[in-house]
PDB file of C-alpha atoms in Angstrom:
ATOM      1  CA  MET A   1       0.000   0.000   0.000  1.00  0.00           C
ATOM      2  CA  ARG A   2       1.308   3.431  -0.931  1.00  0.00           C
ATOM      3  CA  ASP A   3       1.986   5.877   1.886  1.00  0.00           C
ATOM      4  CA  THR A   4      -0.058   8.775   0.549  1.00  0.00           C
ATOM      5  CA  LEU A   5      -1.495  11.931   2.057  1.00  0.00           C
ATOM      6  CA  ARG A   6      -5.305  11.949   1.999  1.00  0.00           C
ATOM      7  CA  ILE A   7      -7.237  15.209   1.978  1.00  0.00           C
ATOM      8  CA  TYR A   8     -10.995  14.938   1.613  1.00  0.00           C
ATOM      9  CA  GLY A   9     -10.750  11.777  -0.451  1.00  0.00           C
ATOM     10  CA  GLN A  10      -7.892  12.928  -2.706  1.00  0.00           C
ATOM     11  CA  GLU A  11      -4.453  11.317  -2.480  1.00  0.00           C
ATOM     12  CA  PHE A  12      -1.091  13.044  -2.801  1.00  0.00           C
ATOM     13  CA  ASN A  13       2.450  11.690  -2.792  1.00  0.00           C
ATOM     14  CA  SER A  14       4.045  14.793  -1.277  1.00  0.00           C
ATOM     15  CA  ARG A  15       3.427  15.694   2.361  1.00  0.00           C
ATOM     16  CA  LEU A  16       4.706  19.241   1.964  1.00  0.00           C
ATOM     17  CA  LEU A  17       2.219  22.018   1.162  1.00  0.00           C
ATOM     18  CA  ILE A  18       3.660  25.341   0.065  1.00  0.00           C
ATOM     19  CA  GLY A  19       2.530  28.969   0.016  1.00  0.00           C
ATOM     20  CA  SER A  20       2.770  31.439  -2.842  1.00  0.00           C
ATOM     21  CA  ALA A  21       3.427  34.723  -0.988  1.00  0.00           C
ATOM     22  CA  LEU A  22       6.511  36.786  -0.045  1.00  0.00           C
ATOM     23  CA  TYR A  23       8.897  35.515  -2.776  1.00  0.00           C
ATOM     24  CA  PRO A  24      11.441  37.941  -4.251  1.00  0.00           C
ATOM     25  CA  SER A  25       9.916  37.486  -7.706  1.00  0.00           C
ATOM     26  CA  PRO A  26       7.174  35.464  -9.444  1.00  0.00           C
ATOM     27  CA  LYS A  27       9.855  33.424 -11.230  1.00  0.00           C
ATOM     28  CA  CYS A  28      11.538  32.577  -7.917  1.00  0.00           C
ATOM     29  CA  MET A  29       8.149  31.567  -6.512  1.00  0.00           C
ATOM     30  CA  GLN A  30       7.510  29.161  -9.366  1.00  0.00           C
ATOM     31  CA  GLU A  31      10.994  27.634  -9.161  1.00  0.00           C
ATOM     32  CA  ALA A  32      10.766  27.175  -5.385  1.00  0.00           C
ATOM     33  CA  ILE A  33       7.324  25.589  -5.626  1.00  0.00           C
ATOM     34  CA  LEU A  34       8.564  23.110  -8.211  1.00  0.00           C
ATOM     35  CA  ALA A  35      11.721  22.384  -6.187  1.00  0.00           C
ATOM     36  CA  SER A  36       9.627  21.588  -3.108  1.00  0.00           C
ATOM     37  CA  GLU A  37       7.955  18.720  -4.993  1.00  0.00           C
ATOM     38  CA  SER A  38       4.723  19.819  -3.359  1.00  0.00           C
ATOM     39  CA  GLU A  39       1.426  19.001  -5.020  1.00  0.00           C
ATOM     40  CA  ILE A  40      -0.655  21.646  -3.229  1.00  0.00           C
ATOM     41  CA  VAL A  41      -0.102  25.417  -3.249  1.00  0.00           C
ATOM     42  CA  THR A  42      -1.985  27.932  -1.111  1.00  0.00           C
ATOM     43  CA  VAL A  43      -3.163  31.233  -2.586  1.00  0.00           C
ATOM     44  CA  SER A  44      -4.879  34.260  -1.075  1.00  0.00           C
ATOM     45  CA  LEU A  45      -7.493  36.056  -3.127  1.00  0.00           C
ATOM     46  CA  ARG A  46      -7.503  38.916  -0.629  1.00  0.00           C
ATOM     47  CA  ARG A  47      -3.765  39.521  -0.895  1.00  0.00           C
ATOM     48  CA  GLN A  48      -3.438  38.700  -4.580  1.00  0.00           C
ATOM     49  CA  ASN A  49      -6.255  40.271  -6.573  1.00  0.00           C
ATOM     50  CA  SER A  50      -6.339  38.425  -9.852  1.00  0.00           C
ATOM     51  CA  GLN A  51      -7.261  41.513 -11.867  1.00  0.00           C
ATOM     52  CA  ALA A  52      -4.876  43.940 -10.205  1.00  0.00           C
ATOM     53  CA  ALA A  53      -1.932  41.545 -10.324  1.00  0.00           C
ATOM     54  CA  GLY A  54      -2.579  40.714 -13.946  1.00  0.00           C
ATOM     55  CA  ASP A  55      -2.673  37.306 -15.508  1.00  0.00           C
ATOM     56  CA  ASP A  56       1.038  36.530 -15.070  1.00  0.00           C
ATOM     57  CA  PHE A  57       0.859  35.503 -11.409  1.00  0.00           C
ATOM     58  CA  TRP A  58      -2.096  33.210 -11.921  1.00  0.00           C
ATOM     59  CA  GLN A  59      -0.596  31.737 -15.042  1.00  0.00           C
ATOM     60  CA  LEU A  60       2.581  30.871 -13.108  1.00  0.00           C
ATOM     61  CA  ILE A  61       0.452  29.115 -10.482  1.00  0.00           C
ATOM     62  CA  LYS A  62      -1.452  27.216 -13.159  1.00  0.00           C
ATOM     63  CA  ASP A  63       1.763  26.250 -14.929  1.00  0.00           C
ATOM     64  CA  THR A  64       2.967  24.387 -11.824  1.00  0.00           C
ATOM     65  CA  GLY A  65       0.097  21.950 -12.273  1.00  0.00           C
ATOM     66  CA  LEU A  66      -0.484  21.864  -8.516  1.00  0.00           C
ATOM     67  CA  THR A  67      -3.792  21.641  -6.686  1.00  0.00           C
ATOM     68  CA  VAL A  68      -4.797  25.117  -5.506  1.00  0.00           C
ATOM     69  CA  LEU A  69      -5.838  25.635  -1.890  1.00  0.00           C
ATOM     70  CA  PRO A  70      -7.410  29.109  -1.458  1.00  0.00           C
ATOM     71  CA  ASN A  71      -7.276  30.649   1.993  1.00  0.00           C
ATOM     72  CA  THR A  72      -9.155  33.335   3.907  1.00  0.00           C
ATOM     73  CA  ALA A  73      -6.023  35.136   5.117  1.00  0.00           C
ATOM     74  CA  GLY A  74      -6.680  38.565   6.588  1.00  0.00           C
ATOM     75  CA  CYS A  75     -10.236  37.880   7.745  1.00  0.00           C
ATOM     76  CA  HIS A  76     -11.307  39.008  11.220  1.00  0.00           C
ATOM     77  CA  SER A  77     -14.984  38.041  11.254  1.00  0.00           C
ATOM     78  CA  VAL A  78     -17.232  35.172  10.228  1.00  0.00           C
ATOM     79  CA  GLN A  79     -18.942  37.368   7.661  1.00  0.00           C
ATOM     80  CA  GLU A  80     -15.614  38.268   6.041  1.00  0.00           C
ATOM     81  CA  VAL A  81     -14.727  34.585   5.872  1.00  0.00           C
ATOM     82  CA  MET A  82     -18.012  33.603   4.267  1.00  0.00           C
ATOM     83  CA  THR A  83     -17.819  36.359   1.653  1.00  0.00           C
ATOM     84  CA  LEU A  84     -14.221  35.589   0.722  1.00  0.00           C
ATOM     85  CA  ALA A  85     -14.798  31.830   0.660  1.00  0.00           C
ATOM     86  CA  GLN A  86     -17.656  32.250  -1.803  1.00  0.00           C
ATOM     87  CA  MET A  87     -15.429  34.405  -4.010  1.00  0.00           C
ATOM     88  CA  CYS A  88     -12.631  31.830  -3.839  1.00  0.00           C
ATOM     89  CA  ARG A  89     -14.980  29.027  -4.838  1.00  0.00           C
ATOM     90  CA  GLU A  90     -16.037  30.990  -7.902  1.00  0.00           C
ATOM     91  CA  VAL A  91     -12.557  32.169  -8.936  1.00  0.00           C
ATOM     92  CA  PHE A  92     -10.672  28.916  -8.338  1.00  0.00           C
ATOM     93  CA  ALA A  93     -13.506  26.476  -9.059  1.00  0.00           C
ATOM     94  CA  THR A  94     -12.855  24.463  -5.886  1.00  0.00           C
ATOM     95  CA  ASP A  95     -14.741  23.666  -2.685  1.00  0.00           C
ATOM     96  CA  TRP A  96     -11.480  23.496  -0.750  1.00  0.00           C
ATOM     97  CA  ILE A  97     -10.873  26.389   1.608  1.00  0.00           C
ATOM     98  CA  LYS A  98      -8.146  26.956   4.172  1.00  0.00           C
ATOM     99  CA  LEU A  99     -10.012  28.705   6.965  1.00  0.00           C
ATOM    100  CA  GLU A 100      -8.071  31.521   8.611  1.00  0.00           C
ATOM    101  CA  LEU A 101      -9.861  33.821  11.048  1.00  0.00           C
ATOM    102  CA  ILE A 102      -7.558  36.011  13.101  1.00  0.00           C
ATOM    103  CA  GLY A 103      -8.490  37.011  16.634  1.00  0.00           C
ATOM    104  CA  ASP A 104      -5.360  38.883  17.674  1.00  0.00           C
ATOM    105  CA  ASP A 105      -3.337  41.125  15.375  1.00  0.00           C
ATOM    106  CA  TYR A 106      -0.180  40.960  17.515  1.00  0.00           C
ATOM    107  CA  ASN A 107       0.543  37.227  17.252  1.00  0.00           C
ATOM    108  CA  LEU A 108      -2.035  36.469  14.532  1.00  0.00           C
ATOM    109  CA  GLN A 109      -3.650  33.865  16.768  1.00  0.00           C
ATOM    110  CA  PRO A 110      -6.871  32.395  15.355  1.00  0.00           C
ATOM    111  CA  ASP A 111     -10.099  33.332  17.113  1.00  0.00           C
ATOM    112  CA  PRO A 112     -11.231  29.964  18.559  1.00  0.00           C
ATOM    113  CA  VAL A 113     -14.879  30.923  19.075  1.00  0.00           C
ATOM    114  CA  ALA A 114     -15.429  32.549  15.671  1.00  0.00           C
ATOM    115  CA  LEU A 115     -13.384  29.805  14.006  1.00  0.00           C
ATOM    116  CA  LEU A 116     -15.850  27.140  15.118  1.00  0.00           C
ATOM    117  CA  GLU A 117     -18.783  29.224  13.921  1.00  0.00           C
ATOM    118  CA  ALA A 118     -17.186  29.880  10.536  1.00  0.00           C
ATOM    119  CA  ALA A 119     -16.232  26.232  10.089  1.00  0.00           C
ATOM    120  CA  GLU A 120     -19.788  25.106  10.826  1.00  0.00           C
ATOM    121  CA  GLN A 121     -21.243  27.562   8.308  1.00  0.00           C
ATOM    122  CA  LEU A 122     -18.721  26.694   5.598  1.00  0.00           C
ATOM    123  CA  LEU A 123     -19.329  22.967   6.009  1.00  0.00           C
ATOM    124  CA  ALA A 124     -23.077  23.554   5.806  1.00  0.00           C
ATOM    125  CA  GLU A 125     -22.530  25.301   2.471  1.00  0.00           C
ATOM    126  CA  GLY A 126     -20.578  22.397   1.024  1.00  0.00           C
ATOM    127  CA  PHE A 127     -17.024  23.594   1.536  1.00  0.00           C
ATOM    128  CA  LYS A 128     -14.223  21.184   2.364  1.00  0.00           C
ATOM    129  CA  VAL A 129     -12.725  23.075   5.273  1.00  0.00           C
ATOM    130  CA  LEU A 130      -9.073  23.008   6.355  1.00  0.00           C
ATOM    131  CA  PRO A 131      -9.081  25.165   9.517  1.00  0.00           C
ATOM    132  CA  TYR A 132      -5.931  26.900  10.766  1.00  0.00           C
ATOM    133  CA  CYS A 133      -5.968  26.856  14.570  1.00  0.00           C
ATOM    134  CA  THR A 134      -3.748  26.809  17.623  1.00  0.00           C
ATOM    135  CA  ASP A 135      -2.489  23.566  19.145  1.00  0.00           C
ATOM    136  CA  ASP A 136      -5.407  23.456  21.588  1.00  0.00           C
ATOM    137  CA  LEU A 137      -6.705  19.886  21.816  1.00  0.00           C
ATOM    138  CA  VAL A 138     -10.296  20.846  22.667  1.00  0.00           C
ATOM    139  CA  ILE A 139     -10.584  23.248  19.717  1.00  0.00           C
ATOM    140  CA  CYS A 140      -9.218  20.542  17.421  1.00  0.00           C
ATOM    141  CA  GLN A 141     -11.691  18.009  18.834  1.00  0.00           C
ATOM    142  CA  ARG A 142     -14.607  20.368  18.253  1.00  0.00           C
ATOM    143  CA  LEU A 143     -13.503  21.139  14.694  1.00  0.00           C
ATOM    144  CA  ALA A 144     -13.342  17.412  14.011  1.00  0.00           C
ATOM    145  CA  ALA A 145     -16.780  16.906  15.584  1.00  0.00           C
ATOM    146  CA  LEU A 146     -18.211  19.534  13.227  1.00  0.00           C
ATOM    147  CA  GLY A 147     -16.980  17.492  10.272  1.00  0.00           C
ATOM    148  CA  CYS A 148     -13.544  18.912   9.438  1.00  0.00           C
ATOM    149  CA  GLU A 149     -11.546  15.986   8.050  1.00  0.00           C
ATOM    150  CA  VAL A 150      -8.366  18.083   8.086  1.00  0.00           C
ATOM    151  CA  ILE A 151      -7.072  20.212  10.961  1.00  0.00           C
ATOM    152  CA  MET A 152      -4.103  22.580  10.744  1.00  0.00           C
ATOM    153  CA  PRO A 153      -2.686  23.480  14.182  1.00  0.00           C
ATOM    154  CA  TRP A 154       0.231  25.868  14.409  1.00  0.00           C
ATOM    155  CA  ALA A 155       3.706  24.983  15.641  1.00  0.00           C
ATOM    156  CA  ALA A 156       4.235  28.607  16.673  1.00  0.00           C
ATOM    157  CA  PRO A 157       2.756  31.977  15.668  1.00  0.00           C
ATOM    158  CA  ILE A 158       2.846  32.487  11.922  1.00  0.00           C
ATOM    159  CA  GLY A 159       6.033  33.925  10.500  1.00  0.00           C
ATOM    160  CA  THR A 160       8.078  33.535  13.711  1.00  0.00           C
ATOM    161  CA  GLY A 161      10.195  30.575  12.607  1.00  0.00           C
ATOM    162  CA  LYS A 162      10.410  29.424  16.226  1.00  0.00           C
ATOM    163  CA  GLY A 163       9.602  25.805  15.447  1.00  0.00           C
ATOM    164  CA  ILE A 164       7.389  23.589  17.584  1.00  0.00           C
ATOM    165  CA  LEU A 165       6.843  25.359  20.894  1.00  0.00           C
ATOM    166  CA  ASN A 166       4.740  22.587  22.432  1.00  0.00           C
ATOM    167  CA  PRO A 167       5.573  19.102  21.102  1.00  0.00           C
ATOM    168  CA  TYR A 168       3.337  17.550  23.758  1.00  0.00           C
ATOM    169  CA  ALA A 169       0.296  19.430  22.446  1.00  0.00           C
ATOM    170  CA  LEU A 170       0.812  18.293  18.848  1.00  0.00           C
ATOM    171  CA  GLN A 171       1.483  14.725  19.944  1.00  0.00           C
ATOM    172  CA  SER A 172      -1.697  14.765  22.051  1.00  0.00           C
ATOM    173  CA  ILE A 173      -3.756  15.959  19.075  1.00  0.00           C
ATOM    174  CA  ARG A 174      -2.292  13.165  16.981  1.00  0.00           C
ATOM    175  CA  GLU A 175      -3.049  10.515  19.572  1.00  0.00           C
ATOM    176  CA  ARG A 176      -6.580  11.731  20.366  1.00  0.00           C
ATOM    177  CA  LEU A 177      -7.600  12.334  16.736  1.00  0.00           C
ATOM    178  CA  PRO A 178      -5.965   9.434  14.897  1.00  0.00           C
ATOM    179  CA  HIS A 179      -8.339   9.521  11.912  1.00  0.00           C
ATOM    180  CA  VAL A 180      -8.040  13.257  11.204  1.00  0.00           C
ATOM    181  CA  THR A 181      -5.530  14.478   8.634  1.00  0.00           C
ATOM    182  CA  LEU A 182      -3.176  16.631  10.702  1.00  0.00           C
ATOM    183  CA  ILE A 183      -1.198  19.343   8.902  1.00  0.00           C
ATOM    184  CA  VAL A 184       1.165  21.454  10.998  1.00  0.00           C
ATOM    185  CA  ASP A 185       0.906  25.007   9.725  1.00  0.00           C
ATOM    186  CA  ALA A 186       2.825  28.144  10.745  1.00  0.00           C
ATOM    187  CA  GLY A 187       5.933  28.748  12.810  1.00  0.00           C
ATOM    188  CA  LEU A 188       8.297  26.266  11.154  1.00  0.00           C
ATOM    189  CA  GLY A 189      11.573  28.000  10.363  1.00  0.00           C
ATOM    190  CA  VAL A 190      14.121  25.393   9.289  1.00  0.00           C
ATOM    191  CA  PRO A 191      13.924  21.890   7.796  1.00  0.00           C
ATOM    192  CA  SER A 192      14.588  20.195  11.131  1.00  0.00           C
ATOM    193  CA  HIS A 193      11.351  21.728  12.445  1.00  0.00           C
ATOM    194  CA  ALA A 194       9.415  20.065   9.636  1.00  0.00           C
ATOM    195  CA  CYS A 195      11.171  16.791  10.331  1.00  0.00           C
ATOM    196  CA  GLN A 196      10.220  17.005  14.012  1.00  0.00           C
ATOM    197  CA  ALA A 197       6.582  17.696  13.157  1.00  0.00           C
ATOM    198  CA  MET A 198       6.471  14.642  10.937  1.00  0.00           C
ATOM    199  CA  GLU A 199       8.171  12.506  13.582  1.00  0.00           C
ATOM    200  CA  LEU A 200       5.436  13.538  16.031  1.00  0.00           C
ATOM    201  CA  GLY A 201       2.897  12.025  13.657  1.00  0.00           C
ATOM    202  CA  ALA A 202       1.750  14.962  11.531  1.00  0.00           C
ATOM    203  CA  ASP A 203       0.450  13.883   8.145  1.00  0.00           C
ATOM    204  CA  ALA A 204       1.943  16.929   6.425  1.00  0.00           C
ATOM    205  CA  VAL A 205       3.355  20.419   6.971  1.00  0.00           C
ATOM    206  CA  LEU A 206       2.544  23.721   5.297  1.00  0.00           C
ATOM    207  CA  LEU A 207       5.259  26.307   4.727  1.00  0.00           C
ATOM    208  CA  ASN A 208       5.638  29.736   3.203  1.00  0.00           C
ATOM    209  CA  SER A 209       7.830  32.242   5.052  1.00  0.00           C
ATOM    210  CA  ALA A 210      10.580  29.723   5.830  1.00  0.00           C
ATOM    211  CA  ILE A 211      11.093  29.085   2.119  1.00  0.00           C
ATOM    212  CA  ALA A 212      10.201  32.458   0.593  1.00  0.00           C
ATOM    213  CA  GLY A 213      12.316  34.330   3.163  1.00  0.00           C
ATOM    214  CA  ALA A 214      15.468  32.240   2.741  1.00  0.00           C
ATOM    215  CA  ASN A 215      18.539  33.592   0.964  1.00  0.00           C
ATOM    216  CA  ASP A 216      18.032  30.841  -1.611  1.00  0.00           C
ATOM    217  CA  PRO A 217      14.323  29.899  -1.639  1.00  0.00           C
ATOM    218  CA  VAL A 218      14.803  27.192  -4.263  1.00  0.00           C
ATOM    219  CA  LEU A 219      17.507  25.399  -2.292  1.00  0.00           C
ATOM    220  CA  MET A 220      15.526  25.797   0.931  1.00  0.00           C
ATOM    221  CA  ALA A 221      12.480  24.290  -0.759  1.00  0.00           C
ATOM    222  CA  ARG A 222      14.519  21.197  -1.633  1.00  0.00           C
ATOM    223  CA  ALA A 223      15.798  21.007   1.946  1.00  0.00           C
ATOM    224  CA  PHE A 224      12.261  21.087   3.349  1.00  0.00           C
ATOM    225  CA  ALA A 225      11.153  18.424   0.878  1.00  0.00           C
ATOM    226  CA  ASN A 226      13.934  16.133   2.072  1.00  0.00           C
ATOM    227  CA  ALA A 227      13.273  16.869   5.757  1.00  0.00           C
ATOM    228  CA  THR A 228       9.550  16.222   5.437  1.00  0.00           C
ATOM    229  CA  LEU A 229      10.177  12.877   3.781  1.00  0.00           C
ATOM    230  CA  ALA A 230      12.812  11.927   6.374  1.00  0.00           C
ATOM    231  CA  GLY A 231      10.456  12.776   9.242  1.00  0.00           C
ATOM    232  CA  ARG A 232       7.654  10.714   7.749  1.00  0.00           C
ATOM    233  CA  GLN A 233       9.923   7.724   7.189  1.00  0.00           C
ATOM    234  CA  SER A 234      11.194   8.015  10.765  1.00  0.00           C
ATOM    235  CA  TYR A 235       7.641   8.043  12.134  1.00  0.00           C
ATOM    236  CA  MET A 236       6.634   5.052  10.024  1.00  0.00           C
ATOM    237  CA  ALA A 237       9.774   3.120  10.976  1.00  0.00           C
ATOM    238  CA  GLY A 238       9.161   3.649  14.690  1.00  0.00           C
ATOM    239  CA  PRO A 239      11.918   5.193  16.811  1.00  0.00           C
ATOM    240  CA  MET A 240      13.927   3.273  19.351  1.00  0.00           C
ATOM    241  CA  ALA A 241      12.753   3.372  22.948  1.00  0.00           C
ATOM    242  CA  VAL A 242      14.199   6.155  25.075  1.00  0.00           C
ATOM    243  CA  LYS A 243      16.096   4.846  28.100  1.00  0.00           C
ATOM    244  CA  SER A 244      17.333   6.507  31.238  1.00  0.00           C
ATOM    245  CA  THR A 245      20.567   4.489  31.370  1.00  0.00           C
ATOM    246  CA  ALA A 246      23.246   3.703  28.837  1.00  0.00           C
ATOM    247  CA  VAL A 247      22.946   0.480  26.881  1.00  0.00           C
ATOM    248  CA  PRO A 248      25.958  -0.828  24.911  1.00  0.00           C
ATOM    249  CA  SER A 249      25.416  -1.129  21.183  1.00  0.00           C
ATOM    250  CA  THR A 250      27.823  -4.090  21.039  1.00  0.00           C
ATOM    251  CA  PRO A 251      26.430  -7.137  22.883  1.00  0.00           C
ATOM    252  CA  THR A 252      28.630  -8.791  25.495  1.00  0.00           C
ATOM    253  CA  LEU A 253      27.008 -12.225  25.242  1.00  0.00           C
ATOM    254  CA  GLY A 254      29.401 -14.752  23.688  1.00  0.00           C
ATOM    255  CA  MET A 255      32.462 -12.501  24.029  1.00  0.00           C
ATOM    256  CA  PRO A 256      35.592 -13.920  25.673  1.00  0.00           C
ATOM    257  CA  VAL A 257      36.134 -12.869  29.258  1.00  0.00           C
ATOM    258  CA  TRP A 258      39.730 -12.372  30.365  1.00  0.00           C
ATOM    259  CA  HIS A 259      40.511 -13.190  33.947  1.00  0.00           C
ATOM    260  CA  GLN A 260      43.539 -11.904  35.745  1.00  0.00           C
ATOM    261  CA  PHE A 261      45.132 -14.448  38.093  1.00  0.00           C
ATOM    262  CA  ASN A 262      47.395 -13.411  40.879  1.00  0.00           C
ATOM    263  CA  GLU A 263      50.407 -15.632  41.159  1.00  0.00           C
TER     264      GLU A 263
END
């Protein structure tokens, strides 16, 4: 059986999702996206108006051949989310929507109360919702109970690059929601962070700033692709048990024992 990522019934070989913002140039964006080997790219209709930006940006996205995941970045209310989601469905011809609903402008933390309300309304209108949330287990459980098949908890506040601030929280979400597709989104800064997220049992990671903000985005995209794969393979292989005392790697059983005799 192939080890594929499943998102609302669709299967993907890559477990790295990539964003399309903040790159030095459209050409660099396209090259980095292709280098990441990702099969899903996130786009923001609010931040990238298709008419104002011209056709070039959208053509570059289309030329990658990737599945487009629109998001509701920049929304602060349920009504804003619903309006933008409807626009995204029309423009991108997809029911997929990455739900972002910010409650605090300082650390860009999602509003947990409004997030649940927006998710419920979007699901009722036929959207396939991928909610961006904090690593709060109860919020994740309630999103899953509403019908979200994918949940996207942060590792750290978006754009900080701090890595996973609370490994226990992410591991708890994985263990308590084993059938939900878990995508760690936001706060990953270097490839080792992505590897750690995958080793904790995440099904995938989503990145933007860590790649787009690197000195060499294309090379960094390759590094994250390798780290994501390594983390997944490590999780599937099963790590060795952690011990509190040293254990020799070379067995002593069957080895000759030299005795010193006093004459």
